XYZ file of C-alpha atoms in Angstrom:
692
model
C -6.307 21.713 -40.788
C -3.654 19.380 -39.397
C -3.689 18.411 -35.698
C -0.545 20.444 -35.065
C -1.913 23.589 -36.749
C -5.211 23.235 -34.866
C -3.289 22.986 -31.603
C -1.290 26.102 -32.506
C -4.464 28.028 -33.300
C -5.986 27.126 -29.942
C -2.725 28.093 -28.230
C -2.671 31.512 -29.897
C -6.310 32.111 -29.043
C -5.643 31.370 -25.403
C -2.695 33.774 -25.314
C -5.095 36.569 -26.191
C -7.488 35.665 -23.381
C -5.895 37.725 -20.576
C -6.421 40.849 -22.688
C -9.844 40.840 -21.046
C -8.234 41.090 -17.589
C -9.202 44.329 -15.885
C -5.760 45.251 -14.554
C -2.501 43.819 -13.318
C -3.242 43.975 -9.608
C -2.921 40.759 -7.628
C -5.917 38.601 -6.977
C -7.087 37.808 -3.462
C -4.315 36.585 -1.206
C -6.273 33.351 -1.063
C -6.132 33.109 -4.874
C -3.876 30.073 -4.820
C -6.660 27.574 -4.426
C -4.113 24.768 -4.282
C -2.820 26.138 -1.015
C -6.096 27.480 0.294
C -8.185 24.422 -0.447
C -8.442 21.753 2.191
C -9.540 18.145 1.909
C -13.195 19.184 1.583
C -12.675 20.880 -1.808
C -11.980 18.845 -4.952
C -10.119 21.006 -7.474
C -10.214 18.390 -10.246
C -13.997 18.778 -10.340
C -13.704 22.572 -10.765
C -13.517 23.300 -7.018
C -16.611 21.387 -5.960
C -17.343 20.422 -2.394
C -16.241 16.880 -1.638
C -19.595 16.035 -0.047
C -21.345 16.747 -3.374
C -19.390 14.026 -5.162
C -21.323 11.014 -6.439
C -18.304 8.712 -6.483
C -15.195 7.881 -4.502
C -12.695 10.705 -4.007
C -9.426 11.030 -2.067
C -7.171 14.039 -1.463
C -3.521 13.739 -0.432
C -1.759 16.922 0.673
C 0.420 18.502 3.339
C 2.132 16.275 5.883
C 0.271 13.177 4.655
C 1.606 13.708 1.133
C 5.144 14.378 2.383
C 5.089 11.100 4.332
C 3.587 9.122 1.449
C 5.953 10.248 -1.326
C 7.875 7.452 -3.025
C 9.900 7.267 -6.287
C 6.749 6.201 -8.201
C 3.239 7.634 -8.256
C 1.736 4.167 -7.723
C 3.533 3.543 -4.428
C 2.807 7.113 -3.299
C -0.958 6.507 -3.564
C -1.150 2.834 -2.577
C -2.620 3.476 0.886
C -5.693 5.372 -0.328
C -9.090 3.615 -0.422
C -9.792 1.863 -3.710
C -6.149 2.201 -4.790
C -3.499 -0.467 -5.280
C -0.361 -0.442 -7.437
C 1.222 -2.458 -10.244
C 4.496 -2.622 -8.239
C 6.730 -3.542 -11.163
C 9.704 -2.820 -8.957
C 10.067 0.339 -6.859
C 10.455 2.732 -9.823
C 7.750 1.574 -12.256
C 4.597 1.355 -10.170
C 1.390 2.742 -11.658
C -1.855 3.232 -9.706
C -4.567 0.558 -9.845
C -8.050 2.018 -9.215
C -10.908 -0.318 -8.350
C -8.999 -3.185 -9.945
C -8.386 -1.314 -13.218
C -5.033 -0.261 -14.590
C -3.399 0.702 -17.884
C -5.561 2.747 -20.240
C -8.625 2.638 -17.975
C -6.909 5.159 -15.682
C -5.768 8.666 -16.558
C -2.764 10.008 -14.666
C -2.689 13.778 -15.141
C -0.684 16.874 -14.289
C -3.196 19.632 -13.531
C -5.753 18.057 -15.876
C -3.374 17.209 -18.761
C -1.879 13.813 -19.620
C 1.629 12.673 -18.782
C 2.730 12.160 -22.446
C 4.679 8.980 -21.735
C 4.503 5.249 -22.494
C 3.274 4.156 -19.066
C -0.148 2.930 -20.198
C 1.413 0.683 -22.855
C 3.240 -1.619 -20.423
C 3.611 -2.155 -16.691
C 7.401 -1.762 -16.788
C 7.143 1.825 -18.062
C 7.204 4.411 -15.284
C 4.792 7.338 -15.309
C 6.677 10.508 -16.314
C 5.393 12.361 -13.249
C 7.783 12.925 -10.381
C 5.898 12.702 -7.044
C 8.577 14.923 -5.485
C 7.123 17.974 -7.257
C 3.524 17.294 -6.188
C 1.853 19.826 -3.910
C -1.495 18.032 -3.903
C -2.839 14.810 -5.442
C -6.505 14.036 -6.025
C -7.920 10.634 -6.936
C -11.400 10.461 -8.484
C -13.204 7.160 -8.897
C -16.544 6.784 -10.675
C -18.412 8.562 -13.513
C -17.260 12.086 -12.552
C -13.817 11.140 -13.896
C -15.218 10.756 -17.426
C -14.996 14.510 -18.045
C -11.260 13.808 -18.490
C -11.701 11.170 -21.195
C -13.308 7.811 -21.856
C -10.056 6.127 -20.816
C -10.756 7.426 -17.298
C -13.493 4.825 -16.819
C -11.529 3.412 -13.869
C -10.691 6.806 -12.433
C -8.397 9.822 -12.545
C -5.202 10.632 -10.647
C -4.566 14.371 -10.869
C -1.225 15.694 -9.630
C -1.018 19.419 -8.899
C 2.250 21.330 -8.862
C 3.130 25.039 -8.791
C 5.120 25.233 -12.018
C 2.644 27.700 -13.466
C 2.053 29.943 -10.435
C -1.497 30.849 -9.424
C -0.681 33.655 -6.970
C 1.845 36.377 -6.324
C 4.056 35.561 -3.325
C 3.969 37.979 -0.409
C 7.725 37.464 0.089
C 10.666 38.599 -2.039
C 11.150 34.878 -2.702
C 8.978 31.945 -1.675
C 10.960 28.733 -1.150
C 9.916 25.136 -0.429
C 12.567 22.438 0.001
C 12.543 18.779 1.028
C 15.243 16.216 1.707
C 14.746 12.512 2.550
C 16.633 9.282 3.121
C 15.181 5.749 3.174
C 17.092 2.651 4.210
C 15.419 -0.173 2.242
C 16.846 0.995 -1.075
C 19.507 3.419 0.226
C 17.217 6.089 -1.230
C 18.478 9.676 -1.260
C 16.275 12.409 -2.625
C 15.825 16.138 -2.459
C 13.945 18.887 -4.200
C 13.388 22.624 -4.033
C 10.781 25.031 -5.438
C 11.131 28.821 -5.652
C 8.629 31.513 -6.729
C 9.809 35.088 -7.254
C 7.510 38.097 -7.862
C 8.877 40.234 -10.704
C 6.477 43.149 -10.436
C 3.619 44.197 -12.675
C 1.676 41.049 -11.922
C 4.421 38.666 -13.113
C 5.891 35.815 -11.077
C 8.715 33.421 -12.000
C 9.065 29.829 -10.883
C 11.915 27.331 -10.817
C 12.128 23.853 -9.307
C 14.505 20.946 -9.334
C 14.715 17.496 -7.792
C 17.104 14.563 -7.647
C 16.778 11.033 -6.316
C 18.982 7.962 -6.331
C 18.443 4.439 -5.013
C 20.352 1.204 -4.807
C 18.921 -2.298 -5.005
C 15.718 -2.676 -2.990
C 15.966 -4.836 0.130
C 12.920 -7.082 0.557
C 11.542 -8.772 3.648
C 12.265 -12.387 2.752
C 12.725 -14.793 -0.138
C 12.552 -13.274 -3.610
C 10.677 -16.136 -5.260
C 7.172 -17.122 -4.212
C 6.797 -20.422 -2.300
C 5.582 -22.255 -5.430
C 8.550 -21.090 -7.519
C 10.989 -21.860 -4.709
C 9.669 -25.418 -4.545
C 10.008 -25.736 -8.321
C 13.559 -24.368 -8.234
C 14.567 -26.654 -5.370
C 13.342 -29.673 -7.331
C 15.261 -28.733 -10.486
C 17.966 -31.197 -11.627
C 20.736 -28.586 -12.014
C 22.486 -26.914 -9.087
C 22.347 -23.406 -10.620
C 18.549 -23.430 -10.716
C 18.393 -24.931 -7.217
C 20.314 -21.915 -5.889
C 17.449 -19.634 -6.919
C 15.299 -21.166 -4.178
C 17.501 -19.565 -1.536
C 17.594 -16.024 -2.959
C 16.476 -13.439 -0.415
C 17.136 -9.878 0.647
C 18.087 -7.439 -2.069
C 16.182 -7.442 -5.342
C 18.693 -7.414 -8.222
C 18.552 -4.694 -10.869
C 16.311 -2.268 -8.978
C 18.727 0.662 -8.859
C 17.473 4.053 -10.058
C 18.562 7.614 -10.684
C 16.169 10.441 -11.498
C 16.471 14.200 -11.944
C 14.122 16.925 -13.091
C 14.337 20.668 -13.603
C 11.582 23.084 -14.581
C 10.919 26.769 -14.981
C 7.729 28.762 -15.321
C 6.444 32.303 -15.793
C 2.948 33.606 -15.108
C 1.032 36.862 -15.319
C -1.687 37.212 -12.675
C -4.224 39.984 -13.006
C -7.486 40.837 -11.323
C -9.544 39.364 -14.147
C -7.414 36.483 -15.299
C -4.022 34.857 -15.609
C -1.682 33.365 -18.154
C 1.317 31.148 -17.527
C 3.816 28.817 -19.157
C 6.311 26.238 -17.965
C 8.973 23.970 -19.434
C 10.548 20.918 -17.823
C 13.114 18.205 -18.428
C 12.927 14.764 -16.792
C 15.732 12.180 -16.833
C 15.080 8.821 -15.236
C 17.176 5.657 -15.340
C 15.997 2.564 -13.486
C 16.411 -1.181 -13.515
C 13.581 -3.644 -13.997
C 13.575 -6.511 -11.450
C 14.967 -9.755 -12.821
C 12.327 -12.302 -13.754
C 14.412 -15.356 -12.865
C 14.175 -18.237 -15.312
C 13.841 -21.754 -13.909
C 14.747 -23.153 -17.317
C 18.564 -23.399 -17.570
C 18.321 -22.994 -21.355
C 16.551 -19.608 -21.077
C 18.583 -16.651 -19.833
C 16.918 -14.313 -17.330
C 16.778 -10.741 -18.570
C 17.843 -7.733 -16.490
C 16.967 -4.665 -18.609
C 17.536 -1.051 -17.624
C 15.277 1.741 -18.846
C 16.759 5.122 -19.715
C 13.974 7.724 -19.872
C 14.028 11.311 -21.071
C 11.126 13.729 -21.482
C 10.991 17.371 -22.527
C 7.663 18.993 -21.776
C 5.952 22.385 -22.229
C 2.731 23.478 -20.523
C 0.476 26.502 -20.439
C -2.583 27.613 -18.528
C -4.867 30.601 -19.113
C -7.914 31.741 -17.178
C -10.464 34.532 -17.412
C -12.534 35.368 -14.318
C -15.079 37.992 -15.459
C -16.988 39.923 -12.801
C -20.261 39.571 -14.714
C -21.804 37.533 -17.491
C -22.760 33.900 -17.925
C -19.365 32.469 -16.946
C -17.620 32.501 -13.600
C -14.400 31.385 -15.291
C -13.073 30.287 -18.664
C -10.029 28.059 -18.344
C -7.650 26.777 -20.981
C -4.987 24.171 -20.313
C -2.535 22.735 -22.852
C 0.630 20.705 -22.932
C 3.151 19.065 -25.257
C 5.567 16.253 -24.445
C 8.494 14.695 -26.321
C 9.316 11.368 -24.648
C 11.764 8.592 -25.344
C 13.162 5.668 -23.444
C 15.734 2.996 -24.204
C 15.427 -0.558 -22.933
C 19.043 -1.557 -22.368
C 20.220 -5.143 -22.001
C 22.700 -6.121 -19.289
C 25.413 -6.113 -21.995
C 24.851 -2.352 -22.454
C 23.221 -2.774 -25.869
C 20.029 -0.822 -26.606
C 17.494 -3.522 -27.420
C 14.390 -1.393 -27.927
C 13.590 2.314 -28.226
C 10.192 3.826 -27.361
C 9.275 7.249 -28.779
C 6.148 9.164 -27.883
C 5.168 12.669 -28.963
C 1.883 13.932 -27.647
C -0.145 17.072 -27.156
C -3.349 17.753 -25.297
C -5.580 20.773 -24.793
C -8.807 21.322 -22.890
C -11.125 24.321 -22.596
C -13.539 24.609 -19.648
C -16.407 27.076 -19.388
C -17.516 27.306 -15.757
C -21.053 28.682 -15.601
C -21.889 31.390 -13.114
C -24.341 30.084 -10.567
C -27.910 31.135 -11.386
C -30.229 30.383 -8.490
C -30.012 26.652 -7.945
C -28.317 26.006 -11.298
C -24.583 25.607 -11.958
C -22.340 23.568 -14.196
C -19.600 23.548 -16.781
C -18.947 22.392 -20.308
C -15.969 22.226 -22.591
C -13.839 20.492 -25.172
C -10.733 18.356 -25.141
C -8.318 17.343 -27.888
C -5.229 15.149 -27.895
C -2.826 13.487 -30.296
C -0.222 10.782 -29.782
C 2.485 9.444 -32.115
C 3.978 6.282 -30.643
C 6.871 4.340 -32.151
C 8.715 1.248 -30.929
C 12.052 0.500 -32.616
C 14.248 -2.548 -32.158
C 14.495 -6.264 -32.500
C 11.963 -6.771 -29.731
C 9.440 -4.136 -30.783
C 5.987 -5.509 -29.983
C 3.969 -2.739 -31.663
C 4.082 -1.095 -35.125
C 4.291 2.724 -35.371
C 0.892 4.123 -34.373
C -0.857 7.480 -34.214
C -3.893 8.367 -32.145
C -6.117 11.430 -32.483
C -9.008 12.089 -30.133
C -11.465 14.926 -29.649
C -14.180 15.215 -27.057
C -17.027 17.448 -25.887
C -18.300 17.249 -22.308
C -21.042 18.755 -20.161
C -21.806 18.609 -16.420
C -24.884 20.318 -14.934
C -25.885 20.617 -11.274
C -29.143 21.589 -9.595
C -28.900 22.453 -5.877
C -32.310 22.364 -4.195
C -30.886 22.315 -0.703
C -31.755 18.948 0.760
C -31.796 17.472 -2.760
C -28.932 17.912 -5.247
C -29.078 16.604 -8.820
C -26.310 16.119 -11.383
C -26.207 15.116 -15.045
C -23.190 14.715 -17.293
C -22.441 13.652 -20.843
C -19.407 13.234 -23.071
C -19.000 12.635 -26.797
C -15.616 11.486 -28.043
C -14.267 10.579 -31.480
C -11.014 8.634 -31.806
C -8.884 7.586 -34.756
C -6.149 4.986 -34.269
C -3.800 4.174 -37.162
C -0.882 1.744 -37.494
C 1.831 1.740 -40.138
C 2.886 -1.474 -41.837
C 5.655 -3.439 -40.121
C 7.594 -6.165 -41.918
C 9.158 -7.304 -38.647
C 5.750 -7.924 -37.074
C 4.060 -9.016 -40.278
C 1.325 -6.374 -39.934
C -0.137 -4.204 -42.746
C -1.306 -0.577 -42.662
C -4.466 -0.356 -40.586
C -6.808 2.331 -39.304
C -9.812 2.264 -36.969
C -12.229 5.020 -35.973
C -14.596 5.047 -33.003
C -17.298 7.367 -31.693
C -17.979 6.965 -27.995
C -20.838 8.404 -25.944
C -20.885 8.428 -22.151
C -23.502 9.858 -19.787
C -24.398 9.851 -16.097
C -27.363 10.928 -14.002
C -27.500 11.091 -10.235
C -28.374 12.953 -7.112
C -28.014 13.107 -3.354
C -30.361 13.692 -0.427
C -29.540 15.187 2.967
C -30.534 12.743 5.707
C -29.685 14.712 8.833
C -27.296 17.565 9.471
C -23.905 16.610 7.969
C -25.100 13.355 6.405
C -25.899 12.826 2.745
C -26.676 9.750 0.634
C -26.182 9.773 -3.127
C -26.745 7.549 -6.133
C -25.936 7.687 -9.822
C -26.313 5.598 -12.927
C -23.990 5.814 -15.888
C -23.314 4.561 -19.388
C -19.760 4.734 -20.704
C -17.945 3.743 -23.861
C -14.203 3.393 -24.449
C -12.334 2.985 -27.720
C -9.586 0.326 -27.723
C -6.009 1.576 -27.603
C -3.294 1.094 -30.182
C -1.679 -1.547 -27.955
C -4.919 -3.505 -27.590
C -5.501 -3.387 -31.348
C -2.074 -3.841 -32.907
C 0.400 -5.435 -30.434
C 2.093 -8.490 -31.957
C 5.564 -9.173 -30.661
C 8.018 -9.826 -27.818
C 8.500 -7.359 -24.987
C 11.857 -7.687 -23.255
C 11.167 -5.911 -19.980
C 7.920 -7.755 -19.176
C 9.266 -11.073 -20.485
C 6.095 -11.638 -22.516
C 4.917 -11.989 -26.105
C 1.969 -9.579 -26.480
C -0.796 -10.115 -29.040
C -3.612 -7.636 -29.779
C -6.708 -7.860 -31.980
C -7.272 -5.221 -34.725
C -10.978 -6.169 -34.922
C -11.905 -5.088 -31.401
C -15.081 -3.004 -31.061
C -15.798 -0.317 -28.460
C -15.913 -1.338 -24.838
C -19.245 -0.445 -23.197
C -20.484 -0.463 -19.633
C -23.640 0.353 -17.691
C -23.400 0.808 -13.971
C -24.388 2.526 -10.800
C -22.893 3.733 -7.542
C -24.204 4.477 -4.058
C -22.387 6.843 -1.708
C -22.863 7.723 1.941
C -21.005 10.620 3.531
C -21.310 11.991 7.018
C -19.299 14.382 9.094
C -19.773 16.131 12.382
C -17.981 17.185 15.526
C -14.954 14.899 15.710
C -15.862 12.338 13.037
C -16.231 11.748 9.294
C -17.218 8.748 7.184
C -17.362 7.983 3.454
C -18.585 4.725 1.886
C -19.064 3.883 -1.803
C -20.513 0.776 -3.399
C -20.503 0.303 -7.176
C -21.493 -2.122 -9.940
C -20.652 -2.095 -13.668
C -21.809 -4.442 -16.419
C -19.385 -4.412 -19.361
C -19.960 -5.389 -22.938
C -16.858 -6.327 -24.946
C -14.564 -5.844 -21.955
C -10.944 -5.869 -23.215
C -8.400 -7.630 -21.047
C -4.947 -9.175 -21.267
C -4.432 -12.659 -19.948
C -1.624 -15.223 -19.986
C -2.111 -18.283 -22.182
C -0.349 -21.616 -22.252
C 1.454 -20.750 -25.513
C 5.156 -19.958 -25.852
C 6.517 -17.692 -28.595
C 10.195 -16.714 -28.950
C 10.803 -18.492 -25.628
C 8.307 -16.126 -23.968
C 4.846 -16.755 -22.510
C 2.101 -15.341 -24.738
C -0.227 -12.699 -23.271
C -3.301 -12.319 -25.469
C -5.713 -9.375 -25.544
C -9.282 -10.662 -25.641
C -12.814 -9.259 -25.402
C -15.889 -10.547 -23.570
C -18.704 -9.425 -21.303
C -17.685 -8.714 -17.713
C -19.058 -7.564 -14.394
C -17.303 -5.419 -11.806
C -18.533 -4.675 -8.309
C -16.939 -3.481 -5.133
C -17.057 -1.413 -1.985
C -14.626 1.055 -0.435
C -14.706 3.438 2.460
C -12.873 5.351 5.140
C -13.746 6.831 8.524
C -12.081 8.946 11.206
C -13.098 9.703 14.786
C -11.526 11.821 17.519
C -11.170 9.600 20.581
C -9.885 12.105 23.118
C -8.332 15.492 23.723
C -4.891 15.134 25.275
C -3.430 18.415 26.432
C -2.863 20.618 23.382
C -3.523 17.763 20.982
C -6.085 15.136 20.099
C -6.075 11.386 19.568
C -7.673 10.304 16.280
C -8.486 6.794 15.014
C -9.075 6.038 11.343
C -9.829 3.034 9.170
C -10.122 2.395 5.441
C -10.941 -0.666 3.400
C -11.704 -1.772 -0.145
C -12.762 -4.846 -2.048
C -13.411 -5.416 -5.770
C -14.398 -8.360 -7.968
C -14.219 -8.519 -11.760
C -15.657 -11.562 -13.535
C -15.339 -12.165 -17.276
C -18.228 -14.005 -18.924
C -17.331 -17.527 -19.955
C -13.824 -17.157 -18.515
C -14.072 -16.516 -14.787
C -12.106 -14.078 -12.607
C -10.205 -11.301 -14.378
C -6.414 -11.311 -13.840
C -4.460 -8.953 -11.553
C -7.413 -7.970 -9.326
C -6.402 -6.868 -5.786
C -7.974 -8.722 -2.813
C -9.681 -7.339 0.287
C -7.585 -4.783 2.164
C -8.139 -3.087 5.557
C -5.915 -0.411 7.104
C -6.377 1.091 10.554
C -4.408 3.812 12.302
C -4.119 5.721 15.559
C -2.717 9.256 15.413
C -1.872 11.977 17.907
C -2.190 15.433 16.333
C -0.997 18.719 17.813
C 0.493 22.000 16.695
C 4.079 20.782 17.048
C 3.927 16.972 16.868
C 1.990 14.423 14.828
C 2.619 10.764 15.695
C 0.947 7.829 13.962
C 0.924 4.033 14.100
C -0.986 1.901 11.589
C -1.557 -1.694 10.553
C -2.508 -2.798 7.049
C -3.850 -6.291 6.366
C -4.271 -7.585 2.816
C -6.009 -10.927 2.450
C -4.785 -13.672 0.180
C -6.049 -13.754 -3.398
C -7.042 -17.213 -4.583
C -9.811 -16.045 -6.909
C -7.546 -16.074 -9.942
C -7.612 -16.281 -13.729
C -6.276 -19.195 -15.738
C -2.474 -19.391 -15.583
C -2.360 -16.882 -12.722
C -0.903 -17.884 -9.378
C -2.478 -17.210 -5.957
C -1.033 -14.551 -3.659
C -0.563 -15.002 0.073
C -2.006 -12.638 2.686
C 0.273 -10.216 4.511
C 0.149 -7.692 7.344
C 2.307 -4.571 7.505
C 2.905 -2.400 10.572
C 4.054 1.185 10.055
C 4.739 4.197 12.268
C 5.787 7.800 11.756
C 6.313 11.047 13.647
C 6.595 14.640 12.437
C 8.042 17.415 14.592
C 7.482 21.108 13.842
C 9.636 23.005 16.355
C 8.037 26.370 15.454
C 4.488 25.079 15.229
C 2.256 24.088 12.328
C 2.827 27.426 10.589
C 6.585 27.362 11.185
C 9.142 27.239 8.416
C 10.735 23.877 9.243
C 9.597 20.329 10.025
C 11.316 16.989 10.604
C 9.902 13.499 10.070
C 10.851 9.931 10.953
C 9.029 6.821 9.737
C 9.390 3.061 9.986
C 7.527 1.014 7.377
C 7.082 -2.759 7.384
C 8.466 -2.766 10.912
C 8.427 -6.569 11.227
C 10.180 -7.116 7.881
C 7.464 -9.352 6.409
C 7.335 -10.648 2.856
C 4.529 -8.897 0.958
C 3.392 -9.316 -2.645
C 0.710 -7.283 -4.442
C -1.576 -9.417 -6.570
C -1.913 -6.614 -9.150
C 1.813 -6.876 -9.866
C 2.947 -8.625 -13.037
C 6.134 -9.619 -11.160
C 4.666 -10.523 -7.782
C 6.157 -14.046 -7.783
C 9.649 -12.663 -8.423
C 9.690 -9.230 -6.749
C 8.135 -8.718 -3.287
C 7.634 -5.306 -1.747
C 10.224 -3.506 0.359
C 11.257 -4.969 3.679
C 11.793 -2.889 6.813
C 12.325 0.699 5.692
C 13.468 3.516 7.996
C 12.833 6.947 6.494
C 14.041 10.336 7.719
C 13.326 13.712 6.167
C 13.040 17.448 6.630
C 11.108 20.274 4.975
C 11.536 24.020 4.943
C 8.918 26.546 3.816
C 9.310 30.319 3.757
């Protein structure tokens, strides 16, 4: 059976599932667990309590999500503990979790992959529009492995309402947002509508549009070291680069998306489908050349994705399973990398499909758990004179199991995953590579538990073993990449990456306070990493994939406390921080690892007004890999206010924010372009939302 026919068979089987539904009456009015769930419930882990988690977890929703939304998913999440961003310009910024990026992180839509090219290169934006997100969850640690071995660094799961989970009580349910931001002249808006059709059916439609100009930064574009080098150059044209400041050239963007969905919701199950179209065009920041004989590139990426999704669920009233859930998706993605002359230099094509089936066991005494299967395929092709990868295909199947034992004061958890991957590359005369195929079987497992200390406080620990198969890019890359200005070289002989590690967690909450702290350690065998070398190929610096033992350790945490009650509101203080180190055996520090970061805030919360001021300090990073450059420390001050004239449950709200108030120059060490493209300068943001 071919992968496509297997996928079709699973799809047809799932369509039949709601035949077991008892009737077409609506489920409980609270049935939309996206809306009903608060920050204490983690949907990604099959609606488990956050305090039961044995790893780091963050939930972004409501007003906090509305204030955090940016054109890219990386910048939207950058202020969560344990999270940084690749910051390859304002449009192509992917999350960095515990120092890991690329294929060690899975970015999902409701548990299914994004079907794009974002993990293959830092200049490729994730094909997920944060504007459509209703809730975002970030999982860090071994619990994320139930979503694939490539989730060893963590999982970002974006939830939307494209496949409705409940029947609206209104004739039409509408959510709409509009925003403006000054730093990039950013204009964006989006609207979502759900309409009950009768008989248990509900229709959905949503659309969004955003447009930005060139991003204005807080100071000089080039880092101090590059400015000194430019100033000392013999030619006047290169010397002028030392004085560049303000707007970052070639960072314009334009993005639009439209989607429609239809769902049937019965008392014993549901079935829904959605289709969407994403168009995104954005510029990649110029990597200025200090060599007058080498022209600086200013590529533009033109992205298009057509996507189809489905979700089915059975919720039997009796039997061994509380729920059986099926989720599937298909994506057809392409993007052009366009030179400043208008010529298409390189074309990226990606067709992918993914399906997962979860059996959620009905609780039996102290015992609960889930198990399931996951399958995905990916056909990835790069065409053009600067293609750095031959045509590749990836097929992966996995089985997973998580079991929990709740003894009250003591809670135990065990999980395991088996995964088989096949990665094949077609011969390429341009790259000088022959046909090649590799197969890998990976086994991952974790064991842990938690103990209640006093009321509201729990300490947990887990140990884990994980294995990850190398990606097509890590195995077969061998060519120039225009947008990243690098010559990338893989190694087709790589073996599986393995790690053994552990994590300690402490969580406490009570009247007016909460605290979460996680500390972790992982020992890697055959850790695969990409690092700059001193070689030059095709006038580009060579970035070589290599493999060696490595060690990762770090700590992250957050805490909140209510300081006072002021009239109808309360004054709340919060703080978060994170630190991670990754050391490669025989080499030294791994590249692109974020430094220590601390963020503290003071917030007034009431029914009608929320007002917040915060300060984020990121230390300098001088623990660097060979051929990396150090990154200076920076401190950002931000403030925001949200006004709800009809109260927290009212239909309208207005928000005003000022970010980087003192217009400082800030560079993220995890960014490939940090020495050429600092973060946004002072940014005034205004917005409004309506819900009815």
